[in-house]
PDB file of C-alpha atoms and ligand atoms in Angstrom:
ATOM      1  CA  MET A   1       7.831  16.438  -7.605  1.00 62.00           C
ATOM      2  CA  THR A   2      10.165  14.251  -5.529  1.00 69.00           C
ATOM      3  CA  ALA A   3       8.531  10.926  -4.810  1.00 94.00           C
ATOM      4  CA  ILE A   4      10.393  10.003  -1.623  1.00 98.00           C
ATOM      5  CA  LEU A   5       9.289  11.916   1.484  1.00 98.00           C
ATOM      6  CA  PHE A   6      11.401  11.279   4.483  1.00 98.00           C
ATOM      7  CA  HIS A   7      10.027  12.131   7.904  1.00 99.00           C
ATOM      8  CA  GLN A   8      13.086  12.817  10.036  1.00 99.00           C
ATOM      9  CA  TYR A   9      15.038  15.248  12.083  1.00 98.00           C
ATOM     10  CA  ASP A  10      18.622  16.150  11.478  1.00 98.00           C
ATOM     11  CA  SER A  11      20.051  14.877  14.715  1.00 98.00           C
ATOM     12  CA  SER A  12      18.411  11.449  14.446  1.00 98.00           C
ATOM     13  CA  PRO A  13      20.871   8.627  14.164  1.00 98.00           C
ATOM     14  CA  PHE A  14      18.502   6.122  12.500  1.00 98.00           C
ATOM     15  CA  SER A  15      17.686   8.899   9.999  1.00 99.00           C
ATOM     16  CA  GLU A  16      21.393   9.264   9.242  1.00 99.00           C
ATOM     17  CA  LYS A  17      21.474   5.559   8.313  1.00 99.00           C
ATOM     18  CA  ILE A  18      18.789   6.113   5.719  1.00 99.00           C
ATOM     19  CA  ARG A  19      20.300   9.410   4.527  1.00 99.00           C
ATOM     20  CA  VAL A  20      23.522   7.508   3.747  1.00 99.00           C
ATOM     21  CA  CYS A  21      21.506   4.845   1.882  1.00 99.00           C
ATOM     22  CA  LEU A  22      19.848   7.617  -0.121  1.00 98.00           C
ATOM     23  CA  GLY A  23      23.322   8.885  -0.842  1.00 98.00           C
ATOM     24  CA  ILE A  24      24.601   5.526  -2.025  1.00 99.00           C
ATOM     25  CA  LYS A  25      21.601   5.290  -4.345  1.00 98.00           C
ATOM     26  CA  LYS A  26      22.027   8.946  -5.419  1.00 98.00           C
ATOM     27  CA  LEU A  27      18.290   9.541  -4.962  1.00 98.00           C
ATOM     28  CA  ALA A  28      16.355  12.724  -4.779  1.00 98.00           C
ATOM     29  CA  TRP A  29      14.234  13.028  -1.616  1.00 98.00           C
ATOM     30  CA  ALA A  30      12.419  15.610   0.469  1.00 98.00           C
ATOM     31  CA  ALA A  31      12.974  15.892   4.174  1.00 98.00           C
ATOM     32  CA  VAL A  32       9.820  16.462   6.208  1.00 98.00           C
ATOM     33  CA  ASP A  33      11.120  17.604   9.568  1.00 98.00           C
ATOM     34  CA  GLN A  34       9.366  16.200  12.634  1.00 98.00           C
ATOM     35  CA  PRO A  35       9.689  17.211  16.279  1.00 98.00           C
ATOM     36  CA  VAL A  36      12.399  15.517  18.373  1.00 98.00           C
ATOM     37  CA  ILE A  37       9.793  14.789  21.157  1.00 98.00           C
ATOM     38  CA  MET A  38       6.041  14.254  21.276  1.00 98.00           C
ATOM     39  CA  PRO A  39       3.603  15.509  20.273  1.00 98.00           C
ATOM     40  CA  LYS A  40       3.930  14.743  16.576  1.00 98.00           C
ATOM     41  CA  PRO A  41       0.345  15.131  15.345  1.00 98.00           C
ATOM     42  CA  GLU A  42       1.087  14.985  11.592  1.00 98.00           C
ATOM     43  CA  LEU A  43       3.373  11.958  11.896  1.00 98.00           C
ATOM     44  CA  VAL A  44       0.884  10.074  14.041  1.00 98.00           C
ATOM     45  CA  ALA A  45      -1.907  10.898  11.571  1.00 98.00           C
ATOM     46  CA  LEU A  46       0.056   9.213   8.876  1.00 98.00           C
ATOM     47  CA  THR A  47       1.241   6.170  10.851  1.00 98.00           C
ATOM     48  CA  GLY A  48      -1.824   5.636  13.031  1.00 98.00           C
ATOM     49  CA  GLY A  49       0.193   5.887  16.223  1.00 98.00           C
ATOM     50  CA  TYR A  50       3.753   4.891  15.469  1.00 98.00           C
ATOM     51  CA  ARG A  51       5.907   7.779  16.715  1.00 98.00           C
ATOM     52  CA  ARG A  52       9.470   6.718  16.001  1.00 98.00           C
ATOM     53  CA  ILE A  53      11.701   8.365  13.407  1.00 98.00           C
ATOM     54  CA  PRO A  54      12.451   7.706  10.596  1.00 99.00           C
ATOM     55  CA  VAL A  55       9.321   7.072   8.475  1.00 99.00           C
ATOM     56  CA  MET A  56       9.279   7.105   4.664  1.00 98.00           C
ATOM     57  CA  GLN A  57       6.265   8.226   2.756  1.00 98.00           C
ATOM     58  CA  ILE A  58       5.722   7.541  -0.924  1.00 98.00           C
ATOM     59  CA  GLY A  59       2.242   8.946  -1.836  1.00 98.00           C
ATOM     60  CA  ALA A  60      -0.198   7.217   0.480  1.00 98.00           C
ATOM     61  CA  ASP A  61       2.187   4.411   1.460  1.00 98.00           C
ATOM     62  CA  ILE A  62       3.887   4.925   4.777  1.00 98.00           C
ATOM     63  CA  TYR A  63       6.988   2.811   5.656  1.00 98.00           C
ATOM     64  CA  CYS A  64       7.883   2.549   9.348  1.00 99.00           C
ATOM     65  CA  ASP A  65      11.359   1.501  10.708  1.00 98.00           C
ATOM     66  CA  SER A  66      14.671   1.927   9.026  1.00 98.00           C
ATOM     67  CA  GLN A  67      14.797  -1.833   8.346  1.00 98.00           C
ATOM     68  CA  LEU A  68      11.783  -1.703   6.091  1.00 98.00           C
ATOM     69  CA  ILE A  69      12.736   1.636   4.547  1.00 98.00           C
ATOM     70  CA  VAL A  70      15.927   0.063   3.343  1.00 98.00           C
ATOM     71  CA  ARG A  71      14.128  -2.900   1.906  1.00 98.00           C
ATOM     72  CA  GLU A  72      11.602  -0.738   0.087  1.00 98.00           C
ATOM     73  CA  LEU A  73      14.337   1.560  -1.292  1.00 98.00           C
ATOM     74  CA  GLU A  74      16.180  -1.478  -2.599  1.00 98.00           C
ATOM     75  CA  ARG A  75      12.960  -2.854  -4.129  1.00 97.00           C
ATOM     76  CA  ARG A  76      11.956   0.427  -5.874  1.00 97.00           C
ATOM     77  CA  TYR A  77      15.453   1.649  -6.775  1.00 98.00           C
ATOM     78  CA  PRO A  78      17.719  -1.488  -7.105  1.00 98.00           C
ATOM     79  CA  ASP A  79      20.573   0.208  -8.792  1.00 98.00           C
ATOM     80  CA  PRO A  80      23.103   0.935  -7.375  1.00 98.00           C
ATOM     81  CA  THR A  81      22.486  -1.695  -4.815  1.00 98.00           C
ATOM     82  CA  LEU A  82      22.964  -1.501  -1.072  1.00 98.00           C
ATOM     83  CA  PHE A  83      24.388  -5.031  -1.261  1.00 98.00           C
ATOM     84  CA  PRO A  84      27.410  -4.656  -3.541  1.00 98.00           C
ATOM     85  CA  GLN A  85      28.677  -8.217  -2.599  1.00 96.00           C
ATOM     86  CA  GLY A  86      25.264  -9.834  -2.423  1.00 97.00           C
ATOM     87  CA  ASP A  87      24.875 -11.297   1.087  1.00 97.00           C
ATOM     88  CA  SER A  88      21.704  -9.223   1.769  1.00 98.00           C
ATOM     89  CA  GLY A  89      20.573 -11.574   4.553  1.00 98.00           C
ATOM     90  CA  LEU A  90      23.830 -11.011   6.414  1.00 98.00           C
ATOM     91  CA  ALA A  91      23.636  -7.256   5.853  1.00 98.00           C
ATOM     92  CA  TYR A  92      20.083  -7.036   7.322  1.00 98.00           C
ATOM     93  CA  ALA A  93      21.166  -9.261  10.215  1.00 98.00           C
ATOM     94  CA  ASN A  94      24.137  -6.934  10.779  1.00 98.00           C
ATOM     95  CA  ALA A  95      21.563  -4.137  11.450  1.00 98.00           C
ATOM     96  CA  LEU A  96      20.368  -6.049  14.555  1.00 97.00           C
ATOM     97  CA  TRP A  97      23.918  -5.592  15.933  1.00 98.00           C
ATOM     98  CA  SER A  98      24.353  -2.018  14.881  1.00 98.00           C
ATOM     99  CA  ASP A  99      20.776  -0.938  15.873  1.00 98.00           C
ATOM    100  CA  ARG A 100      20.724  -2.600  19.220  1.00 97.00           C
ATOM    101  CA  VAL A 101      24.169  -3.497  20.686  1.00 98.00           C
ATOM    102  CA  LEU A 102      26.294  -0.787  19.119  1.00 98.00           C
ATOM    103  CA  PHE A 103      23.542   1.815  19.358  1.00 98.00           C
ATOM    104  CA  GLN A 104      22.895   1.139  23.083  1.00 96.00           C
ATOM    105  CA  ALA A 105      26.578   1.678  23.791  1.00 97.00           C
ATOM    106  CA  ALA A 106      26.552   4.888  21.821  1.00 98.00           C
ATOM    107  CA  VAL A 107      23.454   6.094  23.730  1.00 98.00           C
ATOM    108  CA  ALA A 108      25.022   5.412  27.129  1.00 97.00           C
ATOM    109  CA  ILE A 109      28.273   7.129  26.141  1.00 98.00           C
ATOM    110  CA  ILE A 110      26.472  10.225  24.705  1.00 98.00           C
ATOM    111  CA  PHE A 111      23.825  10.755  27.355  1.00 98.00           C
ATOM    112  CA  GLY A 112      26.090   9.691  30.208  1.00 98.00           C
ATOM    113  CA  GLY A 113      28.593  12.170  28.880  1.00 98.00           C
ATOM    114  CA  LEU A 114      25.958  14.918  28.645  1.00 98.00           C
ATOM    115  CA  GLY A 115      24.637  14.131  32.137  1.00 97.00           C
ATOM    116  CA  ASP A 116      22.567  16.957  33.612  1.00 97.00           C
ATOM    117  CA  LYS A 117      22.779  18.972  30.366  1.00 97.00           C
ATOM    118  CA  VAL A 118      20.144  16.799  28.770  1.00 98.00           C
ATOM    119  CA  PRO A 119      16.846  18.837  28.914  1.00 97.00           C
ATOM    120  CA  ASP A 120      14.170  17.601  31.244  1.00 97.00           C
ATOM    121  CA  ALA A 121      11.509  17.506  28.543  1.00 98.00           C
ATOM    122  CA  PHE A 122      13.727  15.183  26.455  1.00 98.00           C
ATOM    123  CA  VAL A 123      14.357  12.845  29.499  1.00 98.00           C
ATOM    124  CA  LYS A 124      10.627  12.670  30.231  1.00 98.00           C
ATOM    125  CA  ASP A 125       9.877  11.966  26.598  1.00 98.00           C
ATOM    126  CA  ARG A 126      12.413   9.137  26.339  1.00 98.00           C
ATOM    127  CA  ILE A 127      11.141   7.548  29.573  1.00 97.00           C
ATOM    128  CA  ALA A 128       7.639   7.473  28.032  1.00 97.00           C
ATOM    129  CA  LEU A 129       9.149   6.070  24.834  1.00 97.00           C
ATOM    130  CA  SER A 130      11.066   3.238  26.414  1.00 95.00           C
ATOM    131  CA  GLY A 131       8.818   2.508  29.396  1.00 94.00           C
ATOM    132  CA  ARG A 132      12.019   2.284  31.443  1.00 94.00           C
ATOM    133  CA  PRO A 133      14.149   4.629  33.448  1.00 94.00           C
ATOM    134  CA  PHE A 134      16.255   7.016  31.354  1.00 96.00           C
ATOM    135  CA  ASP A 135      18.617   8.875  33.692  1.00 96.00           C
ATOM    136  CA  PRO A 136      21.623  10.499  31.991  1.00 97.00           C
ATOM    137  CA  VAL A 137      23.237  11.280  35.419  1.00 96.00           C
ATOM    138  CA  ALA A 138      22.892   7.595  36.498  1.00 94.00           C
ATOM    139  CA  MET A 139      24.307   6.553  33.083  1.00 95.00           C
ATOM    140  CA  GLN A 140      27.617   8.135  34.029  1.00 96.00           C
ATOM    141  CA  ALA A 141      28.506   5.124  36.205  1.00 96.00           C
ATOM    142  CA  ALA A 142      28.371   2.864  33.182  1.00 95.00           C
ATOM    143  CA  ILE A 143      30.517   5.010  30.919  1.00 97.00           C
ATOM    144  CA  PRO A 144      33.837   3.098  31.470  1.00 97.00           C
ATOM    145  CA  HIS A 145      32.199  -0.191  30.619  1.00 97.00           C
ATOM    146  CA  MET A 146      30.322   1.172  27.647  1.00 97.00           C
ATOM    147  CA  GLU A 147      33.496   2.886  26.327  1.00 98.00           C
ATOM    148  CA  ALA A 148      35.314  -0.430  26.536  1.00 98.00           C
ATOM    149  CA  GLN A 149      32.384  -2.113  24.687  1.00 98.00           C
ATOM    150  CA  PHE A 150      32.405   0.555  21.993  1.00 98.00           C
ATOM    151  CA  ARG A 151      36.156   0.185  21.512  1.00 98.00           C
ATOM    152  CA  ALA A 152      35.761  -3.557  21.135  1.00 98.00           C
ATOM    153  CA  HIS A 153      33.117  -2.995  18.429  1.00 98.00           C
ATOM    154  CA  MET A 154      35.417  -0.504  16.703  1.00 98.00           C
ATOM    155  CA  ALA A 155      38.051  -3.212  16.576  1.00 98.00           C
ATOM    156  CA  LEU A 156      35.642  -5.299  14.562  1.00 98.00           C
ATOM    157  CA  LEU A 157      35.385  -2.545  11.988  1.00 98.00           C
ATOM    158  CA  SER A 158      39.158  -2.224  11.943  1.00 98.00           C
ATOM    159  CA  ASP A 159      39.604  -5.997  11.364  1.00 98.00           C
ATOM    160  CA  GLN A 160      37.156  -5.796   8.478  1.00 98.00           C
ATOM    161  CA  LEU A 161      39.024  -2.952   6.784  1.00 98.00           C
ATOM    162  CA  ALA A 162      42.516  -4.350   7.517  1.00 98.00           C
ATOM    163  CA  ASP A 163      43.064  -5.727   3.957  1.00 98.00           C
ATOM    164  CA  GLY A 164      42.851  -2.246   2.495  1.00 98.00           C
ATOM    165  CA  ARG A 165      39.334  -2.368   1.181  1.00 98.00           C
ATOM    166  CA  ARG A 166      37.577   1.007   0.915  1.00 98.00           C
ATOM    167  CA  PHE A 167      34.295  -0.016   2.526  1.00 98.00           C
ATOM    168  CA  LEU A 168      33.270  -2.685   4.965  1.00 98.00           C
ATOM    169  CA  THR A 169      32.272  -5.322   2.340  1.00 98.00           C
ATOM    170  CA  GLY A 170      34.601  -4.289  -0.479  1.00 98.00           C
ATOM    171  CA  ASP A 171      35.255  -1.368  -2.819  1.00 98.00           C
ATOM    172  CA  ARG A 172      31.689  -0.073  -2.983  1.00 98.00           C
ATOM    173  CA  PRO A 173      29.598   1.320  -0.045  1.00 98.00           C
ATOM    174  CA  GLY A 174      26.520  -0.523   1.078  1.00 98.00           C
ATOM    175  CA  LEU A 175      24.065  -1.101   3.914  1.00 98.00           C
ATOM    176  CA  VAL A 176      26.659  -2.555   6.178  1.00 98.00           C
ATOM    177  CA  ASP A 177      28.583   0.745   5.959  1.00 99.00           C
ATOM    178  CA  ALA A 178      25.502   2.804   6.729  1.00 99.00           C
ATOM    179  CA  ASN A 179      24.633   0.515   9.665  1.00 98.00           C
ATOM    180  CA  SER A 180      27.904   1.094  11.494  1.00 98.00           C
ATOM    181  CA  TYR A 181      28.525   4.628  10.268  1.00 99.00           C
ATOM    182  CA  TYR A 182      25.467   6.250  11.795  1.00 99.00           C
ATOM    183  CA  ASN A 183      26.567   5.202  15.328  1.00 98.00           C
ATOM    184  CA  LEU A 184      30.006   6.890  14.935  1.00 98.00           C
ATOM    185  CA  TRP A 185      28.290   9.920  13.352  1.00 98.00           C
ATOM    186  CA  PHE A 186      25.916  10.027  16.336  1.00 98.00           C
ATOM    187  CA  VAL A 187      28.728   9.968  18.905  1.00 98.00           C
ATOM    188  CA  ARG A 188      30.782  12.512  17.000  1.00 98.00           C
ATOM    189  CA  SER A 189      27.864  14.937  16.458  1.00 98.00           C
ATOM    190  CA  ALA A 190      26.031  14.575  19.826  1.00 98.00           C
ATOM    191  CA  PHE A 191      29.021  14.287  22.153  1.00 98.00           C
ATOM    192  CA  PRO A 192      32.266  15.273  20.313  1.00 98.00           C
ATOM    193  CA  PRO A 193      34.712  14.367  23.178  1.00 98.00           C
ATOM    194  CA  ALA A 194      33.787  10.690  22.763  1.00 98.00           C
ATOM    195  CA  ALA A 195      34.966  10.666  19.099  1.00 98.00           C
ATOM    196  CA  SER A 196      38.411   9.828  20.661  1.00 97.00           C
ATOM    197  CA  LEU A 197      36.937   6.281  21.006  1.00 97.00           C
ATOM    198  CA  PHE A 198      37.447   5.710  17.308  1.00 98.00           C
ATOM    199  CA  GLU A 199      39.738   8.421  15.989  1.00 97.00           C
ATOM    200  CA  ASP A 200      42.866   6.398  16.737  1.00 97.00           C
ATOM    201  CA  VAL A 201      41.513   2.947  15.648  1.00 98.00           C
ATOM    202  CA  ALA A 202      43.428   1.766  12.619  1.00 98.00           C
ATOM    203  CA  HIS A 203      41.601   2.121   9.256  1.00 98.00           C
ATOM    204  CA  VAL A 204      38.420   3.529  10.868  1.00 98.00           C
ATOM    205  CA  PRO A 205      38.930   7.257  10.411  1.00 98.00           C
ATOM    206  CA  HIS A 206      39.651   6.939   6.659  1.00 98.00           C
ATOM    207  CA  TRP A 207      36.657   4.701   6.252  1.00 98.00           C
ATOM    208  CA  LEU A 208      34.570   7.263   8.100  1.00 98.00           C
ATOM    209  CA  GLN A 209      35.730  10.011   5.740  1.00 98.00           C
ATOM    210  CA  ARG A 210      34.813   7.877   2.725  1.00 98.00           C
ATOM    211  CA  VAL A 211      31.337   7.164   3.975  1.00 99.00           C
ATOM    212  CA  THR A 212      30.815  10.869   4.811  1.00 98.00           C
ATOM    213  CA  ALA A 213      31.898  11.669   1.240  1.00 98.00           C
ATOM    214  CA  VAL A 214      29.135   9.464  -0.146  1.00 98.00           C
ATOM    215  CA  GLY A 215      26.739  12.192   0.905  1.00 98.00           C
ATOM    216  CA  HIS A 216      22.962  12.153   1.215  1.00 98.00           C
ATOM    217  CA  GLY A 217      21.786  12.238  -2.375  1.00 98.00           C
ATOM    218  CA  ASP A 218      19.735  15.152  -3.662  1.00 98.00           C
ATOM    219  CA  ARG A 219      17.873  16.619  -0.645  1.00 98.00           C
ATOM    220  CA  SER A 220      15.112  19.085  -0.716  1.00 98.00           C
ATOM    221  CA  SER A 221      12.341  19.800   1.871  1.00 98.00           C
ATOM    222  CA  MET A 222       8.612  19.662   2.291  1.00 98.00           C
ATOM    223  CA  SER A 223       6.329  20.958   4.993  1.00 98.00           C
ATOM    224  CA  ARG A 224       4.353  18.537   7.222  1.00 98.00           C
ATOM    225  CA  GLU A 225       1.129  20.030   5.992  1.00 98.00           C
ATOM    226  CA  ASP A 226       2.095  19.352   2.375  1.00 98.00           C
ATOM    227  CA  SER A 227       3.026  15.715   3.157  1.00 98.00           C
ATOM    228  CA  LEU A 228      -0.501  15.263   4.554  1.00 98.00           C
ATOM    229  CA  HIS A 229      -2.040  16.765   1.449  1.00 98.00           C
ATOM    230  CA  LEU A 230       0.047  14.413  -0.728  1.00 98.00           C
ATOM    231  CA  ALA A 231      -1.280  11.411   1.246  1.00 98.00           C
ATOM    232  CA  ARG A 232      -4.850  12.638   0.885  1.00 98.00           C
ATOM    233  CA  THR A 233      -4.508  13.023  -2.901  1.00 98.00           C
ATOM    234  CA  SER A 234      -2.687   9.712  -3.514  1.00 98.00           C
ATOM    235  CA  GLU A 235      -3.846   6.132  -3.786  1.00 97.00           C
ATOM    236  CA  PRO A 236      -1.939   3.513  -1.700  1.00 97.00           C
ATOM    237  CA  LEU A 237      -0.404   0.459  -3.484  1.00 94.00           C
ATOM    238  CA  SER A 238      -2.371  -2.781  -3.480  1.00 89.00           C
ATOM    239  CA  GLY A 239      -0.593  -5.767  -1.933  1.00 95.00           C
ATOM    240  CA  THR A 240      -0.957  -9.483  -1.510  1.00 97.00           C
ATOM    241  CA  VAL A 241      -1.244 -11.431   1.770  1.00 98.00           C
ATOM    242  CA  ALA A 242       1.057 -14.452   2.362  1.00 98.00           C
ATOM    243  CA  PRO A 243      -0.700 -17.862   2.568  1.00 98.00           C
ATOM    244  CA  ARG A 244       0.359 -18.172   6.206  1.00 97.00           C
ATOM    245  CA  ASP A 245      -1.643 -14.992   7.012  1.00 98.00           C
ATOM    246  CA  ALA A 246      -4.641 -15.904   4.858  1.00 97.00           C
ATOM    247  CA  GLN A 247      -7.021 -16.180   7.867  1.00 98.00           C
ATOM    248  CA  LEU A 248      -6.250 -12.561   8.727  1.00 98.00           C
ATOM    249  CA  GLU A 249      -6.712 -11.047   5.276  1.00 97.00           C
ATOM    250  CA  GLY A 250      -9.262  -8.255   5.285  1.00 97.00           C
ATOM    251  CA  LYS A 251      -9.471  -8.380   9.057  1.00 98.00           C
ATOM    252  CA  ALA A 252      -8.431  -5.760  11.640  1.00 98.00           C
ATOM    253  CA  VAL A 253      -5.014  -6.434  13.124  1.00 98.00           C
ATOM    254  CA  THR A 254      -2.819  -4.480  15.571  1.00 98.00           C
ATOM    255  CA  VAL A 255       0.900  -4.020  14.888  1.00 98.00           C
ATOM    256  CA  ALA A 256       3.361  -2.814  17.528  1.00 98.00           C
ATOM    257  CA  ALA A 257       7.137  -2.676  17.950  1.00 98.00           C
ATOM    258  CA  ASP A 258       8.383  -5.213  20.486  1.00 97.00           C
ATOM    259  CA  ASP A 259      11.287  -3.187  21.959  1.00 96.00           C
ATOM    260  CA  TYR A 260      10.384   0.499  22.644  1.00 96.00           C
ATOM    261  CA  GLY A 261       7.897   3.022  21.229  1.00 97.00           C
ATOM    262  CA  ARG A 262       5.353   0.207  21.302  1.00 97.00           C
ATOM    263  CA  ASP A 263       2.328   2.416  20.404  1.00 97.00           C
ATOM    264  CA  PRO A 264      -0.092   0.020  18.680  1.00 98.00           C
ATOM    265  CA  VAL A 265      -1.367   0.781  15.146  1.00 98.00           C
ATOM    266  CA  THR A 266      -4.621  -0.901  14.057  1.00 98.00           C
ATOM    267  CA  GLY A 267      -5.805  -1.427  10.447  1.00 98.00           C
ATOM    268  CA  ILE A 268      -7.006  -3.937   7.944  1.00 98.00           C
ATOM    269  CA  LEU A 269      -4.366  -6.474   6.856  1.00 98.00           C
ATOM    270  CA  VAL A 270      -3.866  -5.964   3.154  1.00 98.00           C
ATOM    271  CA  GLY A 271      -0.342  -7.251   2.567  1.00 98.00           C
ATOM    272  CA  SER A 272       2.251  -9.494   4.180  1.00 98.00           C
ATOM    273  CA  SER A 273       5.378 -11.630   3.593  1.00 98.00           C
ATOM    274  CA  GLU A 274       8.162 -13.055   5.729  1.00 97.00           C
ATOM    275  CA  HIS A 275       9.619  -9.538   5.700  1.00 98.00           C
ATOM    276  CA  HIS A 276       6.756  -7.136   6.070  1.00 98.00           C
ATOM    277  CA  VAL A 277       3.168  -6.506   7.082  1.00 98.00           C
ATOM    278  CA  ALA A 278       0.927  -3.808   5.553  1.00 98.00           C
ATOM    279  CA  ILE A 279      -2.354  -2.456   7.068  1.00 98.00           C
ATOM    280  CA  ARG A 280      -4.865  -0.072   5.542  1.00 98.00           C
ATOM    281  CA  ARG A 281      -6.425   2.694   7.742  1.00 98.00           C
ATOM    282  CA  GLU A 282      -8.126   6.015   7.311  1.00 98.00           C
ATOM    283  CA  ASP A 283      -7.644   9.355   9.030  1.00 97.00           C
ATOM    284  CA  PRO A 284      -9.445  12.620   8.273  1.00 97.00           C
ATOM    285  CA  LEU A 285      -6.054  14.323   7.759  1.00 98.00           C
ATOM    286  CA  THR A 286      -4.649  11.739   5.373  1.00 98.00           C
ATOM    287  CA  GLY A 287      -7.513   9.787   3.767  1.00 98.00           C
ATOM    288  CA  ALA A 288      -6.847   6.122   3.212  1.00 98.00           C
ATOM    289  CA  VAL A 289      -3.222   5.100   3.644  1.00 98.00           C
ATOM    290  CA  VAL A 290      -1.366   1.781   3.861  1.00 98.00           C
ATOM    291  CA  VAL A 291       1.129   1.575   6.690  1.00 98.00           C
ATOM    292  CA  HIS A 292       3.994  -0.925   6.263  1.00 98.00           C
ATOM    293  CA  PHE A 293       6.071  -2.473   9.019  1.00 98.00           C
ATOM    294  CA  PRO A 294       8.913  -4.942   9.065  1.00 98.00           C
ATOM    295  CA  ARG A 295       8.251  -8.364  10.578  1.00 98.00           C
ATOM    296  CA  ILE A 296      11.427  -8.577  12.602  1.00 98.00           C
ATOM    297  CA  GLY A 297      10.946  -6.613  15.912  1.00 98.00           C
ATOM    298  CA  PHE A 298       7.126  -6.165  15.404  1.00 98.00           C
ATOM    299  CA  SER A 299       4.095  -8.162  16.672  1.00 98.00           C
ATOM    300  CA  VAL A 300       0.939  -8.672  14.691  1.00 98.00           C
ATOM    301  CA  GLN A 301      -2.219  -9.493  16.666  1.00 97.00           C
ATOM    302  CA  ASP A 302      -5.850  -9.888  15.730  1.00 95.00           C
TER     303      ASP A 302
HETATM  304  N1  LIG B 401      14.084   0.258  15.036  1.00 82.02           N
HETATM  305  C1  LIG B 401      13.792   1.660  14.667  1.00 82.02           C
HETATM  306  C2  LIG B 401      14.439   2.572  15.710  1.00 82.02           C
HETATM  307  C3  LIG B 401      14.163   4.032  15.488  1.00 82.02           C
HETATM  308  C4  LIG B 401      14.523   4.904  16.616  1.00 82.02           C
HETATM  309  O1  LIG B 401      14.825   4.473  17.734  1.00 82.02           O
HETATM  310  N2  LIG B 401      14.509   6.224  16.330  1.00 82.02           N
HETATM  311  C5  LIG B 401      14.649   7.211  17.342  1.00 82.02           C
HETATM  312  C6  LIG B 401      15.338   8.450  16.716  1.00 82.02           C
HETATM  313  S1  LIG B 401      16.771   8.133  15.840  1.00 82.02           S
HETATM  314  C7  LIG B 401      13.386   7.624  17.933  1.00 82.02           C
HETATM  315  O2  LIG B 401      12.393   7.415  17.293  1.00 82.02           O
HETATM  316  N3  LIG B 401      13.350   8.334  19.012  1.00 82.02           N
HETATM  317  C8  LIG B 401      12.188   8.825  19.618  1.00 82.02           C
HETATM  318  C9  LIG B 401      11.614   9.976  18.782  1.00 82.02           C
HETATM  319  O3  LIG B 401      12.277  10.503  17.930  1.00 82.02           O
HETATM  320  O4  LIG B 401      10.489  10.262  19.031  1.00 82.02           O
HETATM  321  C10 LIG B 401      14.325   1.909  13.260  1.00 82.02           C
HETATM  322  O5  LIG B 401      15.185   1.222  12.818  1.00 82.02           O
HETATM  323  O6  LIG B 401      13.797   2.874  12.622  1.00 82.02           O
END
């Protein structure tokens, strides 16, 4: 059976980032499709409250946030690497640009472009997710500025590719390619007229084709019910707690994203490092699971 379960939906841009990473690593994985809006009862049973997509499940270990999914894929399946030139610190830092600055420009362009065609239920859900106004019609006013921003970011990609390299850091694809790529993929698939923002940018369209050709690895699918069964019948990994967190070891802590989708998840601290925090919790649907979060962008409170 395929070890990697990937809780996702096909139109999700952060899922596309990971699908490309799975493609670079030529891995076999099973998609567990989740709803685009709440409720997501099976996902929340696995995570303890975290609702964002994507989430990776390996047995009874649940990995939240694309940042940590990338790190865990690289740890378990190091070859071929997502860091063909080394520089992994810079590549992870590059995700903070692509996932926040570039992504927010893409969101404004797509949803401003769609305007009143965005379904009400989606708008309501995203207001609840962000805790802020989400008004596609009002976003239309910001489109010229956001398009100029997006073009300026595309020029960075073009500069990077100008020496004839095939991918952003050299001749092999890596995380830095997946980071940028999913934003262009999102614009092109969710609001095709805006693809004109990068179709005429030197070097970018060919690079885009090359990343598309990497593919998504060997994809199959699994039902949500079966993913819960797998969690129930698996044992989570045991971890170690970093010395700096020793006073919290074995105690209940609450972990939450610090940007949006801040739903808190509470469990017993069983693992930590500079890069991650892991908590153990139980749910009648899943049995004991360990839920892993990245450190960057997440708070840990006792
Ligand atoms: N920092 C998170 C961001 C994930 C994110 O914003 N995902 C979007 C979908 S691509 C989401 O969860 N939207 C709300 C939802 O699907 O319920 C990550 O890297 O995984």
